[in-house]
Coordinates of C-alpha atoms in Angstrom, one line a residue:
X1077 CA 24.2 -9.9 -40.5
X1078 CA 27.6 -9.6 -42.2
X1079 CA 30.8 -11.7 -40.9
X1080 CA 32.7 -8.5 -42.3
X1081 CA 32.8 -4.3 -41.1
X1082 CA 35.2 -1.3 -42.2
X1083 CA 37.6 -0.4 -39.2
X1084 CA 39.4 2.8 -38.9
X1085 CA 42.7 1.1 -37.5
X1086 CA 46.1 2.5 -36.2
X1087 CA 48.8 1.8 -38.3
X1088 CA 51.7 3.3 -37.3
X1089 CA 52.4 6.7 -36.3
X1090 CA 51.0 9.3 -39.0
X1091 CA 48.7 6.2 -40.7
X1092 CA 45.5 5.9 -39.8
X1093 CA 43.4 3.8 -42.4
X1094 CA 40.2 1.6 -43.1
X1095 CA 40.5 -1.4 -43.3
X1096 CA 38.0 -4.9 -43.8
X1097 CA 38.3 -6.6 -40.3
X1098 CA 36.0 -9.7 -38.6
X1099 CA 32.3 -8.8 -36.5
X1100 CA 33.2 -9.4 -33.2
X1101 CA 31.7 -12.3 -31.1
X1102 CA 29.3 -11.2 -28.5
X1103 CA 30.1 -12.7 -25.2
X1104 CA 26.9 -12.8 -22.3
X1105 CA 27.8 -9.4 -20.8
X1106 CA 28.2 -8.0 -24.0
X1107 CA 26.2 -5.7 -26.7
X1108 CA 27.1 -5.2 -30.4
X1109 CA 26.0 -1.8 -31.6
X1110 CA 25.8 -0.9 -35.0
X1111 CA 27.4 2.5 -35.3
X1112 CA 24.8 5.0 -36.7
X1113 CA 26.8 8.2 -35.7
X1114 CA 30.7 8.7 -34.7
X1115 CA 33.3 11.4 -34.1
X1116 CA 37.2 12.1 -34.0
X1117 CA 38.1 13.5 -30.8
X1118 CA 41.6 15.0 -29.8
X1119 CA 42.8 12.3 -28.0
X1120 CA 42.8 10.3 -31.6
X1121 CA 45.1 12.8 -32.6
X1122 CA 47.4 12.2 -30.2
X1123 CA 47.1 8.7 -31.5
X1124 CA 47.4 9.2 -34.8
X1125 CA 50.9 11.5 -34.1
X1126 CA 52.3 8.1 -32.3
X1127 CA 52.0 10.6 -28.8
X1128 CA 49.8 8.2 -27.2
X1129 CA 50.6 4.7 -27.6
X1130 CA 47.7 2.3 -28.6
X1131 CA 48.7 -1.4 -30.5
X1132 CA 48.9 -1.8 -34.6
X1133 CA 46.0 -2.7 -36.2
X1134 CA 44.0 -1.5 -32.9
X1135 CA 40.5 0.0 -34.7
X1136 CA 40.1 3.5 -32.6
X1137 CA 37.7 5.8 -32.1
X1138 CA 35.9 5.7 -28.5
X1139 CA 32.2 7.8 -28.8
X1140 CA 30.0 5.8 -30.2
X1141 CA 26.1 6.4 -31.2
X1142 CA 24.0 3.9 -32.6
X1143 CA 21.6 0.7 -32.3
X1144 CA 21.7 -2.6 -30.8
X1145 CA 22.5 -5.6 -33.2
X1146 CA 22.7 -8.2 -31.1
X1147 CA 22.8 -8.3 -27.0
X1148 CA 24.5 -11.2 -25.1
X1149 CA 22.7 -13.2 -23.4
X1150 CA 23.0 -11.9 -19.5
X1151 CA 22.4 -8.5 -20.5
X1152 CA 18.9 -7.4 -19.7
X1153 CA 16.4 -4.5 -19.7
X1154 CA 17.6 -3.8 -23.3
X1155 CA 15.8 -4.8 -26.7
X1156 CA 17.3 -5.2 -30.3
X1157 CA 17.0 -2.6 -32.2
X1158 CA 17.1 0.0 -29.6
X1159 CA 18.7 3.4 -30.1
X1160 CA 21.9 3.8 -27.4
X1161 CA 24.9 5.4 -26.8
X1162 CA 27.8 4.0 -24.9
X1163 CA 30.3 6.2 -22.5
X1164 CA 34.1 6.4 -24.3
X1165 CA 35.0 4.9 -20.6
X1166 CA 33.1 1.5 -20.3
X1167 CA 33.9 0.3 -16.6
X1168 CA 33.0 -2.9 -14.9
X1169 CA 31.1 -1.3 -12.0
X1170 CA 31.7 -4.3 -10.1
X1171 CA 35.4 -3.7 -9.7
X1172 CA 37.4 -2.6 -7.0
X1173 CA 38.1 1.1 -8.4
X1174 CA 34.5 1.7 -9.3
X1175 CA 33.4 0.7 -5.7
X1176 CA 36.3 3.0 -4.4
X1177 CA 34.1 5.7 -6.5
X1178 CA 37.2 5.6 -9.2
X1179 CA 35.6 3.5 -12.2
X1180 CA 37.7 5.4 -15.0
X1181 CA 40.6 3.3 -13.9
X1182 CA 39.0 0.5 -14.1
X1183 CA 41.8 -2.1 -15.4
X1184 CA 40.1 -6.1 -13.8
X1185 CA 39.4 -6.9 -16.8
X1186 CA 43.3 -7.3 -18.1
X1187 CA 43.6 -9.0 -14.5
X1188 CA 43.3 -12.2 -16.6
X1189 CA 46.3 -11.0 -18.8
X1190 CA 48.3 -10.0 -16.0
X1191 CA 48.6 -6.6 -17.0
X1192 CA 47.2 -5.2 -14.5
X1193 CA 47.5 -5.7 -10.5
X1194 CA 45.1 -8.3 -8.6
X1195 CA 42.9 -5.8 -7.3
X1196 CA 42.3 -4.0 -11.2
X1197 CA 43.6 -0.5 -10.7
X1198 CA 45.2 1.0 -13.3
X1199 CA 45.5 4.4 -14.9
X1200 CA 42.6 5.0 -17.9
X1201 CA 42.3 1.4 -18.6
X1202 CA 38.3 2.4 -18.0
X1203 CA 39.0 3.9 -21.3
X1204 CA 38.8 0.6 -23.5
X1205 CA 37.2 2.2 -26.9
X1206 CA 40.1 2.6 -28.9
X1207 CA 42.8 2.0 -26.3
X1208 CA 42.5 -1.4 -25.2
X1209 CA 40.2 -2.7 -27.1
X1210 CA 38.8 -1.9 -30.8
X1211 CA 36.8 1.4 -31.1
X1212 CA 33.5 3.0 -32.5
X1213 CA 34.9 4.4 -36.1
X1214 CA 33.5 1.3 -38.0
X1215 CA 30.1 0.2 -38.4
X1216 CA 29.9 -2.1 -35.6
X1217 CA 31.5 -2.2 -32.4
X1218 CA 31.8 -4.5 -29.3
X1219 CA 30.3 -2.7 -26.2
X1220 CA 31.6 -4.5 -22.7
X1221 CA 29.7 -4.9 -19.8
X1222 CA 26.6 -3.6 -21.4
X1223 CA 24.0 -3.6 -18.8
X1224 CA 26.2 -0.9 -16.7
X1225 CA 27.3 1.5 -20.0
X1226 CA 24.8 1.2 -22.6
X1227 CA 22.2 4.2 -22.2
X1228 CA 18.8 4.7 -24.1
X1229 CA 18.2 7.8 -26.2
X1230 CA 15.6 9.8 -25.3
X1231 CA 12.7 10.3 -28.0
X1232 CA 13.2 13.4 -29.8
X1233 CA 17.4 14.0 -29.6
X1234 CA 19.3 13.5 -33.2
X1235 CA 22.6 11.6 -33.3
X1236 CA 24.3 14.7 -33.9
X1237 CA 23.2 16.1 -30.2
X1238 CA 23.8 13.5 -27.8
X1239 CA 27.1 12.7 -29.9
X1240 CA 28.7 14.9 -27.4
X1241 CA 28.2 12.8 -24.2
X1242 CA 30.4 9.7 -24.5
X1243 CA 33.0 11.8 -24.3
X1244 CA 33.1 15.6 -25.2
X1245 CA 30.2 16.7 -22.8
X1246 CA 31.2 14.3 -20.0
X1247 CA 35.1 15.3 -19.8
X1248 CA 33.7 19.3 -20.2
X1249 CA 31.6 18.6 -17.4
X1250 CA 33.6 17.0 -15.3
X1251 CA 36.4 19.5 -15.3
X1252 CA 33.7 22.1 -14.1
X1253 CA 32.5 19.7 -11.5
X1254 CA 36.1 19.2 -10.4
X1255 CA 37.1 22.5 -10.0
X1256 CA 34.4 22.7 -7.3
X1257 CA 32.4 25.7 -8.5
X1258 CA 29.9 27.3 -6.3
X1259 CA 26.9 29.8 -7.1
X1260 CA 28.4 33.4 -7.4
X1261 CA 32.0 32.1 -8.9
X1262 CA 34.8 33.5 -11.5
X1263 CA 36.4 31.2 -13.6
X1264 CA 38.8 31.3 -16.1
X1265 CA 38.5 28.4 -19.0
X1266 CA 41.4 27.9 -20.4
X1267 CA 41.0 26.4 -24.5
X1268 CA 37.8 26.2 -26.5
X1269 CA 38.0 23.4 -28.6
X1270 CA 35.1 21.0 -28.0
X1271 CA 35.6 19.8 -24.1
X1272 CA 36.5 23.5 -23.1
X1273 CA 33.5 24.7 -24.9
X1274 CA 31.2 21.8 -22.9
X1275 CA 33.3 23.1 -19.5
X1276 CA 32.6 26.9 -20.0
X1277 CA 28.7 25.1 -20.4
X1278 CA 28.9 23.3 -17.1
X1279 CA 30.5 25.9 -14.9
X1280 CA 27.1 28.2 -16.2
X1281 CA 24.6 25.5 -15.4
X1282 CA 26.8 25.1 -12.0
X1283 CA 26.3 28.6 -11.1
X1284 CA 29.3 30.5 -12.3
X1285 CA 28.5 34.3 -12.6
X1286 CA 31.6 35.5 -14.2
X1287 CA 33.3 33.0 -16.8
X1288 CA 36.3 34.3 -18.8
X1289 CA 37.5 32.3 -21.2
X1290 CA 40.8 32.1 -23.5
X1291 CA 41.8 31.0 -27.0
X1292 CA 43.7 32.0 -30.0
X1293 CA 40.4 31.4 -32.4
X1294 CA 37.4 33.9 -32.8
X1295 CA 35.2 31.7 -34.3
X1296 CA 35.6 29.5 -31.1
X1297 CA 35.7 32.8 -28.4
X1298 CA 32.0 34.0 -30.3
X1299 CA 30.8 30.1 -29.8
X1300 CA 32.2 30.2 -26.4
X1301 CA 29.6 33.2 -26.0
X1302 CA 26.7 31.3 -26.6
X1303 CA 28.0 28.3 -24.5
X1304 CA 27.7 31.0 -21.4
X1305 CA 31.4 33.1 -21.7
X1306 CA 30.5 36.2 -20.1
X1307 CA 34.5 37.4 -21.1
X1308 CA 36.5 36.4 -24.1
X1309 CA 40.1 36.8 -24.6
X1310 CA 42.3 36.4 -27.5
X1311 CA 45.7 35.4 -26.0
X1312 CA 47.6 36.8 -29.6
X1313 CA 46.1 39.9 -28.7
X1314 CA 46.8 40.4 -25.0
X1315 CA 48.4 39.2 -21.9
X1316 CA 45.5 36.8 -20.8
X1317 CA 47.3 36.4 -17.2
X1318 CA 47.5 40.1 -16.9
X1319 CA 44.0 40.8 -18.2
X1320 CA 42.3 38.3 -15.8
X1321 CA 44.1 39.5 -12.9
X1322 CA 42.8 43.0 -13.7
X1323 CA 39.4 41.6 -14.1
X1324 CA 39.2 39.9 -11.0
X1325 CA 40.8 43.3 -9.1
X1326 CA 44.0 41.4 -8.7
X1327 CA 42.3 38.3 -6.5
X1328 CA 42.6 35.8 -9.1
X1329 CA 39.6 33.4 -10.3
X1330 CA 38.0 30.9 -7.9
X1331 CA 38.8 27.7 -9.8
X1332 CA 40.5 27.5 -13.2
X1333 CA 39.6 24.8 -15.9
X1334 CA 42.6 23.7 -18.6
X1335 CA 41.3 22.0 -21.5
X1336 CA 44.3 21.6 -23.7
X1337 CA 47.1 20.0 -22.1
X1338 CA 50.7 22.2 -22.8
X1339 CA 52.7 23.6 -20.5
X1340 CA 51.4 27.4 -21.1
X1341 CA 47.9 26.7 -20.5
X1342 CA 48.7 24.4 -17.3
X1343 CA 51.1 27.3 -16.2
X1344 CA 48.3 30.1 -17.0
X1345 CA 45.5 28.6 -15.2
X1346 CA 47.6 28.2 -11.8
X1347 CA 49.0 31.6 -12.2
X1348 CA 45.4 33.2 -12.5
X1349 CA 44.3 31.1 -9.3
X1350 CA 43.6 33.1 -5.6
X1351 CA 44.7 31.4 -3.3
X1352 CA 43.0 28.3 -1.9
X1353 CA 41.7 28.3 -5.7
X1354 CA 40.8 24.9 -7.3
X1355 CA 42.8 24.0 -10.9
X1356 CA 40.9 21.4 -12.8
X1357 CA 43.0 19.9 -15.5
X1358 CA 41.2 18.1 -18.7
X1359 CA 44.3 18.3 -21.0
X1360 CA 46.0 15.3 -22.3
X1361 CA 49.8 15.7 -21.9
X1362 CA 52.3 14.8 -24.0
X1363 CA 55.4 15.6 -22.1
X1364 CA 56.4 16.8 -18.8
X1365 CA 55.0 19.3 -17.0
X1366 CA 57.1 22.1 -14.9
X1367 CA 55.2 23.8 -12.0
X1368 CA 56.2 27.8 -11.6
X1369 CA 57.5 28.5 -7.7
X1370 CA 55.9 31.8 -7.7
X1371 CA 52.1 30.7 -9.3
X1372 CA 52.2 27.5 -6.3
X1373 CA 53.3 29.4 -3.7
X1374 CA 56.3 27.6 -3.1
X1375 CA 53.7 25.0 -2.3
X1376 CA 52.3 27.0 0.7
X1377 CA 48.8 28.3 -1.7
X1378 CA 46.2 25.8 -0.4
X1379 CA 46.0 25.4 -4.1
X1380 CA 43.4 22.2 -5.2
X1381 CA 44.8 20.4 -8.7
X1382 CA 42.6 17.9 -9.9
X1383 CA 42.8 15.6 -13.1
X1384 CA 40.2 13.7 -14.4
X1385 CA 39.5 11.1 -16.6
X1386 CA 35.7 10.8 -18.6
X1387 CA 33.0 9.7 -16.4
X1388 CA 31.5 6.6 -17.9
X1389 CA 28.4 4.3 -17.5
X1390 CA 24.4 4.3 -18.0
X1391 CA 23.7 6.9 -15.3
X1392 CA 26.4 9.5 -16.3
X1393 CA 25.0 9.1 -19.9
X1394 CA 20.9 9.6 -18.6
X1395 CA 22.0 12.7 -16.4
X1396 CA 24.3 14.4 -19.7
X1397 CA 20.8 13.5 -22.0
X1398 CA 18.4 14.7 -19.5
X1399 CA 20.4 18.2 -19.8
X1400 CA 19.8 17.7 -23.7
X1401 CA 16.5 17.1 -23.2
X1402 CA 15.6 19.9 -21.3
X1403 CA 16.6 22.3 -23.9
X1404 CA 19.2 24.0 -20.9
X1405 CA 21.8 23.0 -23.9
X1406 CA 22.3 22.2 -27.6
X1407 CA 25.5 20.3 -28.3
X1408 CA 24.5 19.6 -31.9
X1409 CA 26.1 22.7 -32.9
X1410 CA 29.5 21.8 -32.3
X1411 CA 29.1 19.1 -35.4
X1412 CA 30.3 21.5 -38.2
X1413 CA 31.2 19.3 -40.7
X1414 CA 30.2 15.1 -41.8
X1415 CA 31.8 12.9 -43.6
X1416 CA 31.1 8.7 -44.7
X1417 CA 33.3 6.7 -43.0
X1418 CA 34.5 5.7 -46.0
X1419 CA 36.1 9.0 -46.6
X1420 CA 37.6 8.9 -42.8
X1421 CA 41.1 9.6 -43.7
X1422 CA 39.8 13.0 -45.0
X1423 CA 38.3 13.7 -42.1
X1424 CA 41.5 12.8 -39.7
X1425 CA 43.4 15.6 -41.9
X1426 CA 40.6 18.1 -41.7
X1427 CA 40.8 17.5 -38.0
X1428 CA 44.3 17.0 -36.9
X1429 CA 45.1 20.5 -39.1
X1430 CA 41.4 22.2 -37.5
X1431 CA 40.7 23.9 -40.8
X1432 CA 37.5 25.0 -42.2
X1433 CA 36.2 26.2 -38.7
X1434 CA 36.4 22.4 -37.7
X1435 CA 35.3 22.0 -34.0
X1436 CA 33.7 18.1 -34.1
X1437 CA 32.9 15.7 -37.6
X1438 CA 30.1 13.6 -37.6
X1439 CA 31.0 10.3 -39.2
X1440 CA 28.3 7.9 -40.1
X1441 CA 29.0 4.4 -41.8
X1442 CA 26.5 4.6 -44.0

C-alpha cells in the first residue's frame, strides 16, 4: 500500500488543486476505501467560489464509490476488497441527534474539540466529506464510523449508477419525501440540475400524477421527461408562476420542491403553493432569503416549509440501490462526461461554467 495519494484540496477561494498528501491512519471504527468512482457536486462549487466556508488545504469532494483497503479493527460484517459506497453525510448513529431521528446534524464527534455543544447537535456537521474532514476526490479516503455508513454494492450496478446515491439521489429524494406527496398529487419542481432531476424521480415513484417542472435549459427540461415530468417549462420563455397557476385551474400545486437555492426559485415555489401546501427546500443558500407577504399569507396559509440535509448511513444507501436494482430507475445517465483525477481542475471549470451539456463528471483516480 502507498504512504502517499493525490488530494483535490481547497486552496483559497477560486483554487482548487491536486496535491500529494499522507494515507490516513485507520482508527478501529474506521474504513479506508480506495476511491474507484467520484463526482463534483454543486455544493463544491459553492466551495470553490469561497461561498461556503471549508479550511485551506481541506481535500473536498463528499460522494465517494469504491473498495475497501483496509478496515479497522471493530468494524465488522465487511471484508477487504469489497465493493461500497459511503453516504456524503457519515453520522455516528449512536449520537444524540441521530436517536432524536436528526443524524444529518450529527456534530459529537467535534465534542472532543469543543466545537460543538455537549450533547453534539450542530447544523450539517453530519456532512464530514469535504467539510470537516478530508473528502472522496483522491484515491483514498478515510470513511468514519464504517459499520453504520459503508453500504455493499449490489452485483450487477456500474460505478457510474449508484454514483448518484451518496448524495445526488438521496437529497432528490428527500425533498420529494419532505414535501409530503401523496398518490394523485401536482407538484411543481423547481431546477433540474442533478438533485432536481432525482426529486422530479422521487415524487413519480411517490405517486405524483401531475409533475411540472421548471428550468432555463432544454436539454435538462427533455431529461426531466424521462425522469417522470409530465409538464416542462422554460422560465425565459414564460411566466412559470402564471403558467402553473393556469395549470392547476388557479389552486396552486400540492407541495413544491426547490432545488437551487436563490431567492427567485424559493419565492416561485411558495407563490405556486395552495394553501396548506408543503414547500420542500433542497437549495443551498448563499445569502439571505426574503419571504413575499402576499405568497405566505401574511403567515396565516397553513403553509409547510421544510429543509433538509442528505440522509446518510448503510440503510438509506440499500433502500436508494434497491431502487437501482429494480430497474424503476437509471441514474447512470446523468454522468455525461469523465475525466482522470489527474485532470480534476478541468473538470471543476467544465462544471462550475455547466458547459458541454454537463449535468454530473465521473472522476476516477486511475
Amino acid at each position: 500500500m502507498p504512504v502517499m495519494m493525490k488530494a483535490a484540496v481547497f486552496v483559497e477561494p477560486g483554487r482548487i488543486e491536486l496535491a500529494d498528501k499522507p494515507l490516513p491512519d485507520v482508527g478501529p471504527n474506521d474504513a479506508l476505501m480506495r476511491i474507484t468512482t467520484t463526482t463534483i457536486c454543486g455544493t463544491d462549487i459553492h466551495i470553490l467560489k469561497g461561498e461556503y466556508p471549508v479550511a485551506k488545504g481541506l481535500t473536498v469532494g463528499h460522494e465517494p464509490v469504491g473498495i475497501i483497503e483496509k478496515l479497522g479493527s471493530a468494524v465488522a460484517g465487511y471484508r477487504e476488497g469489497q465493493r461500497v459506497i459511503a453516504g456524503a453525510i457519515c453520522p455516528n448513529f449512536n449520537s444524540y441527534a441521530a436517536m432524536d431521528g436528526n443524524p444529518s446534524q450529527d456534530g459529537s464527534y467535534l465534542i472532543p474539540k469543543g466545537l460543538c455543544g455537549p450533547h453534539g447537535y450542530k447544523a450539517t456537521a453530519g456532512w464530514r466529506f469535504g467539510n470537516l474532514i478530508d473528502g472522496t476526490q483522491a484515491e483514498y479516503v478515510l470513511v468514519p464510523d464504517a459499520q453504520a455508513n459503508l453500504a455493499p454494492i449490489p452485483d450487477g450496478l456500474t460505478d457510474e449508477q449508484v454514483l448518484m446515491c451518496p448524495d445526488i439521489m438521496s437529497t432528490g429524494f428527500k425533498g420529494a419525501e419532505n414535501a409530503n406527496i401523496k398518490i394523485g398529487d401536482t407538484v411543481a419542481v423547481f431546477a433540474q440540475g442533478p438533485i432536481g432531476l432525482c426529486a422530479t424521480a422521487g415524487a413519480r415513484l411517490l405517486g405524483a400524477t401531475t409533475i411540472i417542472v421548471v428550468d432555463g435549459n432544454d436539454q435538462r427540461l427533455a431529461v426531466a421527461r424521462r425522469m417522470g415530468a409530465d409538464v416542462t417549462l422554460n422560465f425565459k420563455q414564460c411566466d412559470v408562476v402564471d403558467e402553473i397557476m393556469k395549470l392547476t385551474g388557479g389552486r396552486g400545486v400540492d407541495a413544491s420542491i426547490e432545488a437551487l437555492g436563490t431567492q427567485a426559485t424559493f419565492e416561485s415555489s411558495l407563490r405556486v403553493l395552495k394553501p396548506g401546501g408543503t414547500l420542500s427546500s433542497l437549495g443551498v443558500y448563499s445569502s439571505d432569503l426574503s419571504i413575499p407577504l402576499s405568497a405566505f399569507a401574511a403567515g396565516l396559509g397553513d403553509h409547510k416549509i421544510y429543509t433538509a440535509l442528505c440522509p446518510g448511513g448503510k440503510e438509506r444507501m440499500r433502500r436508494l440501490m434497491n431502487v437501482l436494482a429494480s430497474g424503476r430507475l437509471d441514474l447512470g445517465t446523468l454522468v455525461t462526461h469523465h475525466y482522470k483525477l489527474d485532470d480534476i481542475v478541468a473538470a471543476y471549470e467544465l462544471f462550475a461554467n455547466q458547459r458541454d451539456g454537463v449535468l454530473k463528471v465521473a472522476i476516477k483516480p486511475n
